[in-house]
Short mmCIF file of C-alpha atoms in Angstrom, two decimals:
data_model
loop_
_atom_site.label_atom_id
_atom_site.label_comp_id
_atom_site.label_asym_id
_atom_site.label_seq_id
_atom_site.Cartn_x
_atom_site.Cartn_y
_atom_site.Cartn_z
CA ARG A 13 46.31 -43.64 -14.90
CA GLY A 14 45.73 -46.77 -12.88
CA HIS A 15 48.19 -47.82 -10.20
CA GLN A 16 49.13 -51.46 -9.68
CA ILE A 17 50.05 -52.90 -6.29
CA ALA A 18 51.97 -56.17 -6.02
CA THR A 19 52.53 -58.22 -2.88
CA ILE A 20 55.66 -60.23 -3.65
CA ASN A 21 56.71 -63.49 -2.03
CA ALA A 22 59.51 -65.96 -2.76
CA ASP A 23 57.39 -67.70 -5.40
CA PHE A 24 57.03 -64.41 -7.29
CA VAL A 25 60.79 -63.89 -7.21
CA VAL A 26 61.57 -67.35 -8.55
CA LYS A 27 58.99 -67.13 -11.34
CA SER A 28 60.15 -63.66 -12.34
CA LEU A 29 63.70 -64.94 -12.88
CA TYR A 30 62.49 -66.86 -15.92
CA ASP A 31 59.34 -64.94 -16.88
CA ALA A 32 60.31 -61.63 -18.50
CA ASP A 33 56.72 -60.34 -18.65
CA LEU A 34 56.13 -60.97 -14.95
CA ARG A 35 59.50 -59.46 -14.09
CA ARG A 36 58.68 -56.28 -16.01
CA ILE A 37 55.28 -56.00 -14.31
CA LEU A 38 56.78 -56.35 -10.83
CA GLN A 39 59.61 -53.94 -11.58
CA GLU A 40 57.18 -51.33 -12.87
CA ALA A 41 54.53 -51.80 -10.17
CA ASP A 42 53.59 -48.57 -8.42
CA MET A 43 53.84 -50.27 -5.05
CA ALA A 44 55.46 -53.56 -4.10
CA THR A 45 55.44 -55.11 -0.64
CA ALA A 46 57.27 -58.09 0.82
CA ASP A 47 54.62 -60.78 1.28
CA GLY A 48 56.74 -63.33 3.12
CA MET A 49 59.40 -63.46 5.80
CA PRO A 50 62.08 -64.97 3.49
CA LEU A 51 62.11 -61.66 1.61
CA VAL A 52 62.24 -59.66 4.83
CA TRP A 53 65.08 -61.75 6.29
CA SER A 54 67.02 -61.70 3.03
CA ALA A 55 66.63 -57.95 2.61
CA ARG A 56 67.96 -57.35 6.10
CA LEU A 57 70.99 -59.55 5.46
CA LEU A 58 71.63 -57.62 2.24
CA GLY A 59 71.59 -54.31 4.08
CA VAL A 60 68.05 -53.22 3.22
CA PRO A 61 66.16 -53.32 6.52
CA LEU A 62 62.42 -53.84 6.07
CA GLU A 63 60.16 -53.33 9.05
CA GLY A 64 58.19 -56.45 8.27
CA ARG A 65 56.04 -58.21 5.72
CA VAL A 66 52.80 -56.86 4.27
CA THR A 67 50.59 -59.65 2.96
CA GLY A 68 47.58 -59.34 0.73
CA ALA A 69 45.52 -60.95 3.48
CA ASP A 70 46.51 -58.10 5.80
CA MET A 71 46.38 -55.30 3.24
CA VAL A 72 42.88 -55.96 1.90
CA PRO A 73 41.11 -55.50 5.28
CA ALA A 74 43.19 -52.34 5.81
CA LEU A 75 42.18 -51.06 2.37
CA ALA A 76 38.55 -51.85 3.13
CA GLU A 77 38.74 -49.89 6.37
CA ARG A 78 40.26 -46.88 4.63
CA ALA A 79 37.80 -47.16 1.74
CA ALA A 80 34.86 -47.10 4.16
CA GLU A 81 36.28 -43.97 5.79
CA LYS A 82 36.90 -42.17 2.50
CA GLY A 83 33.85 -43.36 0.60
CA TYR A 84 35.81 -45.39 -1.96
CA SER A 85 34.24 -48.39 -3.69
CA ILE A 86 35.81 -51.83 -4.18
CA TYR A 87 35.22 -54.43 -6.88
CA PHE A 88 35.89 -58.07 -5.94
CA LEU A 89 36.99 -60.19 -8.92
CA GLY A 90 37.94 -63.85 -8.83
CA ALA A 91 38.01 -66.85 -6.47
CA ALA A 92 35.41 -69.63 -6.52
CA PRO A 93 31.72 -68.82 -7.12
CA GLY A 94 30.21 -67.08 -4.11
CA VAL A 95 33.49 -66.51 -2.26
CA ALA A 96 33.99 -62.92 -3.43
CA GLU A 97 30.43 -62.02 -2.39
CA GLN A 98 30.97 -63.62 1.00
CA ALA A 99 34.27 -61.81 1.54
CA ALA A 100 32.68 -58.51 0.50
CA ALA A 101 29.77 -59.02 2.90
CA ILE A 102 32.12 -59.77 5.79
CA LEU A 103 34.18 -56.66 5.10
CA GLN A 104 31.00 -54.57 4.90
CA GLU A 105 29.93 -55.95 8.27
CA ARG A 106 33.32 -55.08 9.77
CA HIS A 107 33.42 -51.66 8.13
CA PRO A 108 29.93 -50.13 7.84
CA GLY A 109 29.64 -47.80 4.90
CA LEU A 110 32.00 -49.78 2.68
CA LYS A 111 30.81 -49.51 -0.92
CA VAL A 112 30.98 -52.71 -2.98
CA ALA A 113 31.01 -51.83 -6.68
CA GLY A 114 30.49 -55.44 -7.70
CA CYS A 115 31.60 -59.05 -7.49
CA ARG A 116 32.32 -61.61 -10.18
CA ALA A 117 33.89 -65.07 -10.27
CA PRO A 118 34.83 -65.72 -13.93
CA THR A 119 35.69 -69.26 -14.91
CA ARG A 120 39.23 -70.27 -15.75
CA GLU A 121 38.24 -70.56 -19.40
CA GLU A 122 36.84 -67.00 -19.42
CA VAL A 123 40.05 -65.63 -17.95
CA GLU A 124 42.37 -67.61 -20.22
CA ARG A 125 40.57 -66.64 -23.42
CA GLY A 126 40.36 -63.01 -22.32
CA ASP A 127 36.59 -62.70 -22.18
CA PRO A 128 35.98 -58.97 -22.84
CA SER A 129 32.88 -58.95 -20.67
CA ILE A 130 35.08 -59.18 -17.56
CA VAL A 131 36.81 -55.90 -18.35
CA GLU A 132 33.58 -54.28 -19.54
CA GLU A 133 31.74 -55.18 -16.35
CA CYS A 134 34.56 -53.94 -14.11
CA ARG A 135 34.86 -50.70 -16.02
CA ALA A 136 31.11 -50.08 -16.01
CA ALA A 137 31.04 -50.48 -12.22
CA GLN A 138 33.57 -47.60 -11.92
CA PRO A 139 35.24 -48.84 -8.73
CA ASP A 140 38.01 -46.93 -6.98
CA ILE A 141 39.80 -50.17 -6.07
CA LEU A 142 39.89 -53.46 -7.98
CA LEU A 143 40.94 -56.65 -6.17
CA VAL A 144 41.79 -59.55 -8.49
CA ALA A 145 42.03 -63.12 -7.16
CA PHE A 146 43.22 -65.18 -10.14
CA GLY A 147 46.40 -66.46 -8.53
CA ASN A 148 50.04 -65.64 -9.25
CA PRO A 149 51.12 -64.70 -11.90
CA LYS A 150 47.83 -64.73 -13.83
CA GLN A 151 46.29 -61.90 -11.82
CA GLU A 152 49.31 -59.58 -12.19
CA LYS A 153 49.48 -60.16 -15.94
CA TRP A 154 45.73 -59.66 -16.34
CA ILE A 155 45.85 -56.34 -14.49
CA ALA A 156 48.82 -55.09 -16.51
CA GLN A 157 47.23 -56.16 -19.79
CA HIS A 158 43.90 -54.46 -19.14
CA ALA A 159 44.94 -51.52 -16.93
CA LYS A 160 44.25 -48.84 -19.54
CA ALA A 161 40.87 -50.26 -20.51
CA LEU A 162 39.78 -50.78 -16.90
CA GLN A 163 40.40 -47.15 -15.86
CA VAL A 164 40.49 -48.07 -12.17
CA PRO A 165 42.68 -45.89 -9.91
CA VAL A 166 44.06 -48.76 -7.79
CA MET A 167 44.37 -52.42 -8.84
CA MET A 168 45.83 -55.26 -6.81
CA GLY A 169 46.30 -59.01 -7.17
CA VAL A 170 45.23 -60.68 -3.93
CA GLY A 171 45.69 -64.42 -4.50
CA GLY A 172 43.78 -66.41 -1.90
CA THR A 173 42.80 -63.43 0.24
CA PHE A 174 39.07 -63.77 -0.46
CA ASP A 175 39.27 -67.37 0.77
CA PHE A 176 40.95 -66.24 4.00
CA ILE A 177 38.39 -63.50 4.66
CA ALA A 178 35.43 -65.76 3.86
CA GLY A 179 36.81 -68.53 6.07
CA VAL A 180 37.12 -71.01 3.19
CA THR A 181 40.82 -71.31 4.02
CA LYS A 182 42.10 -70.81 7.54
CA ARG A 183 45.13 -68.64 8.21
CA ALA A 184 47.88 -69.74 10.53
CA PRO A 185 47.59 -68.87 14.23
CA GLY A 186 48.79 -65.39 15.11
CA TRP A 187 52.01 -66.59 16.72
CA MET A 188 52.98 -68.47 13.55
CA GLN A 189 52.26 -65.40 11.41
CA GLU A 190 54.37 -63.20 13.67
CA SER A 191 57.28 -65.66 13.76
CA GLY A 192 57.33 -66.13 10.00
CA LEU A 193 56.04 -69.70 10.04
CA GLU A 194 52.78 -69.21 8.16
CA TRP A 195 54.31 -71.01 5.18
CA LEU A 196 54.83 -74.10 7.37
CA TYR A 197 51.21 -74.03 8.51
CA ARG A 198 50.00 -73.85 4.91
CA LEU A 199 52.31 -76.68 3.90
CA LEU A 200 50.99 -78.89 6.71
CA CYS A 201 47.40 -78.08 5.70
CA GLU A 202 47.90 -78.69 1.95
CA PRO A 203 51.03 -80.84 1.53
CA ARG A 204 50.08 -82.39 -1.82
CA ARG A 205 49.36 -79.06 -3.46
CA LEU A 206 52.20 -77.03 -1.99
CA TRP A 207 55.22 -79.28 -1.41
CA LYS A 208 56.53 -79.07 -4.97
CA ARG A 209 56.09 -75.29 -5.15
CA TYR A 210 57.79 -74.76 -1.79
CA ALA A 211 60.67 -77.05 -2.72
CA THR A 212 61.17 -75.17 -5.99
CA ASP A 213 61.00 -71.84 -4.19
CA LEU A 214 63.47 -73.01 -1.54
CA PHE A 215 66.15 -73.93 -4.04
CA GLY A 216 65.42 -71.13 -6.52
CA PHE A 217 65.15 -68.32 -4.01
CA GLY A 218 67.95 -69.73 -1.87
CA TRP A 219 70.35 -69.74 -4.82
CA PHE A 220 69.29 -66.25 -5.86
CA PHE A 221 69.82 -64.86 -2.36
CA LEU A 222 73.14 -66.61 -1.70
CA TRP A 223 74.59 -65.38 -4.98
CA GLN A 224 73.56 -61.81 -4.15
CA TRP A 225 74.93 -62.16 -0.63
CA TRP A 226 78.28 -63.41 -1.95
CA ILE A 227 78.58 -60.49 -4.36
CA MET A 228 77.70 -57.98 -1.64
CA ARG A 229 80.24 -59.57 0.70
CA GLN A 230 82.92 -59.09 -1.95
CA GLY A 231 82.07 -55.43 -2.05
CA ALA A 232 82.11 -55.23 1.73
CA ASN A 233 85.72 -56.40 1.77
CA THR A 234 86.93 -53.44 -0.30
CA PRO A 235 88.12 -50.26 1.46
CA ALA A 236 85.19 -48.02 2.28
CA VAL A 237 85.28 -44.79 0.29
CA LEU A 238 82.55 -42.25 0.83
CA PRO A 239 80.94 -41.37 -2.51
CA LYS A 240 81.46 -37.93 -3.93
CA SER A 241 78.74 -36.63 -6.20
CA ASP A 242 78.72 -33.54 -8.36
CA PHE A 243 76.29 -32.15 -10.90
CA PHE A 244 76.96 -30.51 -14.20
CA ILE A 245 74.65 -29.63 -17.07
CA VAL A 246 75.20 -30.43 -20.74
CA LYS A 247 72.58 -29.61 -23.38
CA ASP A 248 69.94 -28.91 -20.71
CA THR A 249 70.58 -32.36 -19.24
CA VAL A 250 71.73 -32.88 -15.66
CA ILE A 251 74.62 -35.30 -15.25
CA LEU A 252 75.42 -36.68 -11.81
CA ASN A 253 78.90 -38.12 -11.30
CA VAL A 254 79.24 -40.74 -8.57
CA GLN A 255 82.70 -41.59 -7.24
CA GLY A 256 83.55 -44.35 -4.78
CA ARG A 257 81.15 -46.68 -2.98
CA LEU A 258 77.41 -46.20 -2.84
CA ASP A 259 75.83 -48.29 -0.10
CA SER A 260 73.38 -48.22 2.80
CA SER A 261 75.56 -45.79 4.75
CA ASN A 262 75.31 -42.99 2.22
CA GLN A 263 72.62 -43.76 -0.37
CA HIS A 264 70.11 -41.49 1.40
CA ALA A 265 72.23 -38.40 0.75
CA PHE A 266 72.71 -39.50 -2.85
CA ALA A 267 68.96 -40.06 -3.25
CA GLN A 268 68.22 -36.56 -1.94
CA LYS A 269 70.54 -34.99 -4.52
CA ALA A 270 69.08 -37.00 -7.37
CA THR A 271 65.49 -36.40 -6.24
CA GLN A 272 66.17 -32.67 -6.03
CA SER A 273 67.44 -32.72 -9.60
CA LEU A 274 64.46 -34.72 -10.88
CA SER A 275 62.04 -32.32 -9.22
CA THR A 276 63.15 -29.60 -11.66
CA ASN A 277 64.22 -31.72 -14.65
CA PRO A 278 62.84 -35.24 -15.25
CA TYR A 279 65.91 -36.20 -17.30
CA LEU A 280 69.00 -37.39 -15.45
CA ILE A 281 72.22 -39.13 -16.47
CA ILE A 282 74.16 -40.89 -13.72
CA ASN A 283 77.83 -41.37 -14.57
CA LEU A 284 79.22 -44.44 -12.81
CA ALA A 285 82.69 -44.40 -14.39
CA ASP A 286 84.40 -43.91 -11.02
CA THR A 287 81.92 -45.89 -8.94
CA GLU A 288 83.53 -48.79 -7.10
CA PHE A 289 80.54 -50.62 -5.69
CA LEU A 290 76.73 -50.55 -5.42
CA ASP A 291 75.04 -52.55 -2.68
CA SER A 292 71.41 -53.70 -2.66
CA SER A 293 70.11 -50.52 -1.06
CA ALA A 294 71.91 -48.37 -3.65
CA ILE A 295 70.50 -50.42 -6.52
CA GLY A 296 67.05 -50.13 -4.98
CA THR A 297 67.50 -46.36 -4.86
CA LEU A 298 68.43 -46.29 -8.56
CA VAL A 299 65.28 -48.29 -9.35
CA ALA A 300 63.12 -45.84 -7.38
CA LEU A 301 64.75 -42.82 -9.06
CA THR A 302 64.26 -44.34 -12.51
CA LYS A 303 60.58 -44.95 -11.82
CA GLN A 304 60.20 -41.40 -10.51
CA ALA A 305 61.76 -39.97 -13.67
CA ARG A 306 59.55 -42.06 -15.94
CA ASP A 307 56.41 -41.24 -13.97
CA ASP A 308 57.20 -37.55 -14.49
CA GLY A 309 57.55 -38.04 -18.25
CA GLY A 310 61.34 -38.21 -18.31
CA ASN A 311 63.96 -40.91 -17.92
CA LEU A 312 67.19 -41.84 -16.16
CA TRP A 313 70.27 -43.26 -17.85
CA LEU A 314 73.29 -45.05 -16.41
CA ALA A 315 76.53 -44.24 -18.24
CA ASN A 316 80.04 -45.72 -18.07
CA VAL A 317 78.86 -48.60 -15.91
CA PRO A 318 81.77 -50.79 -14.72
CA THR A 319 81.66 -54.44 -15.76
CA ALA A 320 81.29 -55.68 -12.19
CA ILE A 321 78.21 -53.51 -11.67
CA VAL A 322 76.74 -54.59 -15.02
CA ASN A 323 77.16 -58.21 -13.92
CA THR A 324 75.37 -57.48 -10.65
CA LEU A 325 72.48 -55.81 -12.48
CA SER A 326 72.28 -58.81 -14.81
CA LEU A 327 72.10 -61.18 -11.85
CA LEU A 328 69.21 -59.13 -10.48
CA ARG A 329 67.53 -59.14 -13.92
CA LEU A 330 67.71 -55.34 -14.03
CA GLU A 331 69.85 -54.93 -17.14
CA GLN A 332 66.68 -54.47 -19.22
CA PHE A 333 64.98 -52.22 -16.67
CA PHE A 334 67.70 -49.59 -16.75
CA ASP A 335 68.76 -47.67 -19.85
CA ILE A 336 72.51 -48.37 -19.83
CA CYS A 337 74.78 -46.38 -22.15
CA ASP A 338 78.44 -46.89 -22.98
CA ASP A 339 79.36 -43.29 -22.25
CA ILE A 340 77.92 -39.84 -21.58
CA ASP A 341 77.84 -38.85 -25.26
CA SER A 342 75.65 -41.82 -26.18
CA ALA A 343 73.43 -41.10 -23.17
CA LEU A 344 73.02 -37.50 -24.35
CA GLN A 345 72.14 -38.67 -27.85
CA THR A 346 69.59 -41.10 -26.45
CA ARG A 347 68.15 -38.38 -24.23
CA THR A 348 67.72 -36.04 -27.24
CA TYR A 349 66.00 -38.77 -29.24
CA TYR A 350 63.81 -39.71 -26.26
CA GLN A 351 62.71 -36.10 -25.76
CA GLN A 352 61.80 -35.78 -29.45
CA LEU A 353 59.56 -38.84 -29.12
CA THR A 354 57.79 -37.54 -26.01
CA VAL A 355 57.25 -33.94 -27.14
CA PRO A 356 53.91 -33.54 -29.00
CA ALA A 357 54.22 -32.46 -32.63
#
């Protein structure tokens, strides 16, 4: 199957709060990177240390370099007429041997009406990597909608990256990129186009972060209790009980236990009845474990989830991502029904 990469900035986060389709796409992406220092700074303050940001403008040249080394081909889709071709030519010059499967700049009307020739042309070119520059969130939704038909191993929305590579739009000086001020440079260059978006992102993302930070601070004030986890098996289903706090200090050990279980059985029920608190890193671990289970043809269920944790998951818009059950019995029933649906007749 195809794998979708998403580079997420503050604008993505704000839009996904109110756009369920975009939120689902980002949550289910095979790889997601922090494309913006606000996300990096916020993650660190929430106890999830990220080494730094990874922008589309940085990732595409790196992908091109690796593709040239491995013999992979890239298809460039989107941007203004001629820009994709120019970006492709520049990358070929930088990385001799890079295979360009094709370039196309469909009009806005073609994209909005879902012109089938776009998908047909991309599929016929049989690229290993597809870069889509339709802008956020159009490019992410287009990839998700057509992923099965495209049959491309790796697909990625790249926004204005072709413009940066081709020199149509200048990137901020290196020192501004490194200090996290690239957004200010872009705002100064295009104030009329960007001021409203940045203002909306400032208030929307700021509120979202501060509310998370306040909740995590409440948890930090409770007595620290190391989590105790134990496995037991019911009806060929592994159940993992978690007791106490699960946070950045101990989520790695928890993740190892759960990953070990999923490696032998892709079905896992996590019982949170005696769980006192989950911080951001613990919730991120649960997301990763759930995606691992589903990728392996199974699933993960959360059972007996305390109200405070349910409220936190709702704030993070994850209540629909997880399969949450009232108790272990209902989780077992759901697991049996799920297995019946996934087993071929």
